[in-house]
PDB file of C-alpha atoms in Angstrom:
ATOM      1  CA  UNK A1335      89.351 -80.305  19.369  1.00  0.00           C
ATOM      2  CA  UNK A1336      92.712 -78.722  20.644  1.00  0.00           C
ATOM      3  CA  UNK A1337      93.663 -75.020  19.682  1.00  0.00           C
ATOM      4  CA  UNK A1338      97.128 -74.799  19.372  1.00  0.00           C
ATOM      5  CA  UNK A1339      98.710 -71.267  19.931  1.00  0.00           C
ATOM      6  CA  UNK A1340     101.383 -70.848  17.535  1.00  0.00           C
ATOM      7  CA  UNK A1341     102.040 -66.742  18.013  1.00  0.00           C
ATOM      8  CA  UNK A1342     105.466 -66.066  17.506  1.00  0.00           C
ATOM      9  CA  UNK A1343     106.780 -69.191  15.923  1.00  0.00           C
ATOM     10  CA  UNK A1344     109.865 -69.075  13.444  1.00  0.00           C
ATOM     11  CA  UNK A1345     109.678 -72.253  11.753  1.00  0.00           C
ATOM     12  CA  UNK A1346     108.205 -75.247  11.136  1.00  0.00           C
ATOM     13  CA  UNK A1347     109.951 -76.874  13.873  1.00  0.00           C
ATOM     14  CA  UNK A1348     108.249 -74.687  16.760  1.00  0.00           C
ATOM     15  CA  UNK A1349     104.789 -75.599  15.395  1.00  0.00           C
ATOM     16  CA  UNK A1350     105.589 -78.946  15.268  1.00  0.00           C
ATOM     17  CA  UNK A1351     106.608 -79.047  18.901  1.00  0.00           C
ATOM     18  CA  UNK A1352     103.382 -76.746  20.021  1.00  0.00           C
ATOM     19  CA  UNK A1353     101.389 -78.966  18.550  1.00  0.00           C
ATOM     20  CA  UNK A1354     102.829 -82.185  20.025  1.00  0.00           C
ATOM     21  CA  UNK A1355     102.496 -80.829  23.272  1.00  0.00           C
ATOM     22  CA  UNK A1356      99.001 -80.048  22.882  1.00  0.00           C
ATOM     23  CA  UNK A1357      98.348 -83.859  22.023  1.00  0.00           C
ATOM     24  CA  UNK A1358     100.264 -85.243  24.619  1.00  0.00           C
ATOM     25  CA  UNK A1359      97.930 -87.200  26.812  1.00  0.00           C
ATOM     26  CA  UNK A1360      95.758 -87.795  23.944  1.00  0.00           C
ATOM     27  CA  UNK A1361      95.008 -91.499  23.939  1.00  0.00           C
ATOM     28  CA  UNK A1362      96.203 -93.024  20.692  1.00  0.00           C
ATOM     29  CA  UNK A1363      92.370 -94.820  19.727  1.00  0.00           C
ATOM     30  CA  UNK A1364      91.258 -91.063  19.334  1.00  0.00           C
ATOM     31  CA  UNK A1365      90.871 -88.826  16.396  1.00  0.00           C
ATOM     32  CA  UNK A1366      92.238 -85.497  16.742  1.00  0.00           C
ATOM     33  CA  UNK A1367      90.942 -82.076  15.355  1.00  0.00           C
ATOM     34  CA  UNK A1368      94.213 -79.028  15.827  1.00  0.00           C
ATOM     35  CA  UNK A1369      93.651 -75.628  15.006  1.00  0.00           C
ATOM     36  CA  UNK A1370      95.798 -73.612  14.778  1.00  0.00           C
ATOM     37  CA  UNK A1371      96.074 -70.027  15.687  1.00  0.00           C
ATOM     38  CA  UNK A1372      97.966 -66.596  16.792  1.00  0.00           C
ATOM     39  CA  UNK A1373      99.733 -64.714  14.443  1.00  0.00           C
ATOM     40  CA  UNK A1374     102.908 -65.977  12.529  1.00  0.00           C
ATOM     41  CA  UNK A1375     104.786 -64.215  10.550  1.00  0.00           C
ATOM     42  CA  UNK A1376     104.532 -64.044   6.441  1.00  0.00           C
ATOM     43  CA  UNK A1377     108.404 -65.429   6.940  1.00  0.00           C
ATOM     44  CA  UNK A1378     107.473 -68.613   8.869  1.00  0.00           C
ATOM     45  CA  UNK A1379     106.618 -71.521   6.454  1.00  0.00           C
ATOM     46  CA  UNK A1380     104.668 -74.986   7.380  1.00  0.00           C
ATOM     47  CA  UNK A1381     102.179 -77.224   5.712  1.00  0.00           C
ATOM     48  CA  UNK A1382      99.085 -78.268   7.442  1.00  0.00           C
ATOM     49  CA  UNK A1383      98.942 -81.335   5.454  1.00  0.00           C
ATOM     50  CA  UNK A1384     102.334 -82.458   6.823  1.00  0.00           C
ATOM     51  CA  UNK A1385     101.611 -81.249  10.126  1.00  0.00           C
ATOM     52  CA  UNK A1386      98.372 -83.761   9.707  1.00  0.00           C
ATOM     53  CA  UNK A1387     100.661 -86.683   8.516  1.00  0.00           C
ATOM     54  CA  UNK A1388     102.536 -86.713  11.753  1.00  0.00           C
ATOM     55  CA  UNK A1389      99.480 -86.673  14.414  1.00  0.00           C
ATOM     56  CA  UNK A1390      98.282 -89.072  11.775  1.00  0.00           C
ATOM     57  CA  UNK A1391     101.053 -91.618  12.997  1.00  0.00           C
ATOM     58  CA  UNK A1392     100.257 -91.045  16.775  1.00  0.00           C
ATOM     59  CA  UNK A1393      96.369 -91.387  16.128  1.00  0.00           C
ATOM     60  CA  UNK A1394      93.352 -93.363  14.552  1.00  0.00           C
ATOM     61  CA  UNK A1395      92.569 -90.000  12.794  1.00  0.00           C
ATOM     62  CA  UNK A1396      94.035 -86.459  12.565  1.00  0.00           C
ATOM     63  CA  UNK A1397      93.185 -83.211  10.885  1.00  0.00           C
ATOM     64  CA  UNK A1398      95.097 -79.899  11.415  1.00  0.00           C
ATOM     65  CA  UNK A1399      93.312 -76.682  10.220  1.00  0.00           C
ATOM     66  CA  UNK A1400      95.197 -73.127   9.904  1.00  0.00           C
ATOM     67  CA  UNK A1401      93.041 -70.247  11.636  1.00  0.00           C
ATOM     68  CA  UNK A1402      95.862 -68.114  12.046  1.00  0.00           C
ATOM     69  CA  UNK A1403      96.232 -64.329  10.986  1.00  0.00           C
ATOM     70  CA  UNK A1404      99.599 -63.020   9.627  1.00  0.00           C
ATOM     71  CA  UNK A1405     101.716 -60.415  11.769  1.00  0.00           C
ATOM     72  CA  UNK A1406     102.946 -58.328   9.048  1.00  0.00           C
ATOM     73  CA  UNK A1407     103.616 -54.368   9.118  1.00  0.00           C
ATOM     74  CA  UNK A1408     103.221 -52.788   6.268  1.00  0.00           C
ATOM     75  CA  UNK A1409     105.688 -50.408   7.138  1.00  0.00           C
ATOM     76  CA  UNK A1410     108.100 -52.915   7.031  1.00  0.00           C
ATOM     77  CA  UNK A1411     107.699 -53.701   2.958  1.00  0.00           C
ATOM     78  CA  UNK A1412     107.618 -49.879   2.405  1.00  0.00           C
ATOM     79  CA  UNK A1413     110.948 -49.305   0.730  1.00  0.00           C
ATOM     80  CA  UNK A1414     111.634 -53.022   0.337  1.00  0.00           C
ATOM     81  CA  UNK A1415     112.809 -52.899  -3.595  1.00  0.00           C
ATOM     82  CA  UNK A1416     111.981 -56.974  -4.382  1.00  0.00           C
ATOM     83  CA  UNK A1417     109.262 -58.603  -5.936  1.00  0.00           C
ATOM     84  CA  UNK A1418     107.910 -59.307  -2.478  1.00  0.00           C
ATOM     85  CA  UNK A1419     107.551 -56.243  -1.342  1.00  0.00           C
ATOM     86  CA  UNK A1420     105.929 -55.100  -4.624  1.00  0.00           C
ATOM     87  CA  UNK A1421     103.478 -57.856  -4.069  1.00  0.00           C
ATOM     88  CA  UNK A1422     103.004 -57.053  -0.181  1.00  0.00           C
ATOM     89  CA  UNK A1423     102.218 -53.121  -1.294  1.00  0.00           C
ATOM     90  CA  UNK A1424     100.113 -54.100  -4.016  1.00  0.00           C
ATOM     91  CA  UNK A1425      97.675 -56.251  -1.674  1.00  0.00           C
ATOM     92  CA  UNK A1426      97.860 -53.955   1.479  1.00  0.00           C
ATOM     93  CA  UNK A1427      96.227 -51.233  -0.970  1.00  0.00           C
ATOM     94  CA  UNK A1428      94.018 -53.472  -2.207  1.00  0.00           C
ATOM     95  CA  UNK A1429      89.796 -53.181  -1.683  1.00  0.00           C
ATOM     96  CA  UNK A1430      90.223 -56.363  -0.466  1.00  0.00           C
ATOM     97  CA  UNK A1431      89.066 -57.196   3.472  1.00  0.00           C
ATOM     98  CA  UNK A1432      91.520 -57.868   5.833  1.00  0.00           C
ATOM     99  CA  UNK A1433      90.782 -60.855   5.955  1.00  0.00           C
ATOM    100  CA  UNK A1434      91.412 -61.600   2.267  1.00  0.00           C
ATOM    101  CA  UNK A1435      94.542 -59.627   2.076  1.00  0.00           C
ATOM    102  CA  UNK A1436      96.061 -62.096   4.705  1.00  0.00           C
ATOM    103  CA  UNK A1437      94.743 -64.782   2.864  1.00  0.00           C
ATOM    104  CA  UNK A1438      96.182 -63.670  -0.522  1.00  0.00           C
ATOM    105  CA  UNK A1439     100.049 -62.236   0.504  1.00  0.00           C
ATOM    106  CA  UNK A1440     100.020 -65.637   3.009  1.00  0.00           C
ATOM    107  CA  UNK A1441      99.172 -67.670  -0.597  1.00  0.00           C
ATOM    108  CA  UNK A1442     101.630 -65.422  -2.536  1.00  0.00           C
ATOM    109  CA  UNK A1443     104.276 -65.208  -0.547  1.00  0.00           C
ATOM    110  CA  UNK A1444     103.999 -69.531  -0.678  1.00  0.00           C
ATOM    111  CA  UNK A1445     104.483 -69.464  -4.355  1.00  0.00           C
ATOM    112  CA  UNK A1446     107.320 -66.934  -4.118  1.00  0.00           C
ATOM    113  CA  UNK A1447     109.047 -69.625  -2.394  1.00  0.00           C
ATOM    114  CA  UNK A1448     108.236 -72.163  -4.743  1.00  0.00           C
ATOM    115  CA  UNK A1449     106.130 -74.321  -1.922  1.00  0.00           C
ATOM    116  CA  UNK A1450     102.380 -75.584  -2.571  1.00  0.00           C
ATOM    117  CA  UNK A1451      99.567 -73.420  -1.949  1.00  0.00           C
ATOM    118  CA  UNK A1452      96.514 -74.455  -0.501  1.00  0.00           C
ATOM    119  CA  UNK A1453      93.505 -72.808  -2.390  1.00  0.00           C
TER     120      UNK A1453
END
């Protein structure tokens, strides 16, 4: 199992590179478990299942699982006249727990941008 601390990423590329450094010295006969976690923010877009695909090639097995939380202030959506920012409002005033807001504006905010959402 290796946690990979992705706090503070902007892209796809950054996790990728975290997460290749926390393999490295990982013999290539092993099967690999990466979590990842930190806060990213609702901006940053990656897919686990690609992520997978490439420790995949480097090892007999591989499995990447997302345990991160979103950074997101609300305050920052308050006047924000889109679609997105509707949506963001909407949830953050939701009876939801925190827990399944992040979960729901990280899902909606995926479909926004047209990418696949894992349910």
């Amino acid at each position: 199992l290796v946690e990979v601390d992705v706090t503070g990423c902007e892209g796809f590329g950054e996790i990728q590179e975290r997460l290749l450094t926390a393999v490295e010295g990982i013999e290539a006969s092993d099967m690999v478990k990466a979590v990842l976690t930190g806060a990213l923010s609702p901006e940053v877009s990656y897919d686990t299942v690609h992520l997978a695909g490439l420790l995949g090639e480097r090892f007999y097995f591989a499995r990447v699982k997302d345990h991160t939380t979103l950074a997101i202030n609300p305050e920052d959506y308050a006047h924000d006249v889109s679609l997105k920012g509707e949506f963001i409002r909407t949830v953050m005033a939701s009876r939801l727990s925190e827990q399944e807001k992040q979960r729901t504006i990280l899902c909606g905010l995926r479909a926004l941008r047209g990418e696949e959402v894992d349910v």
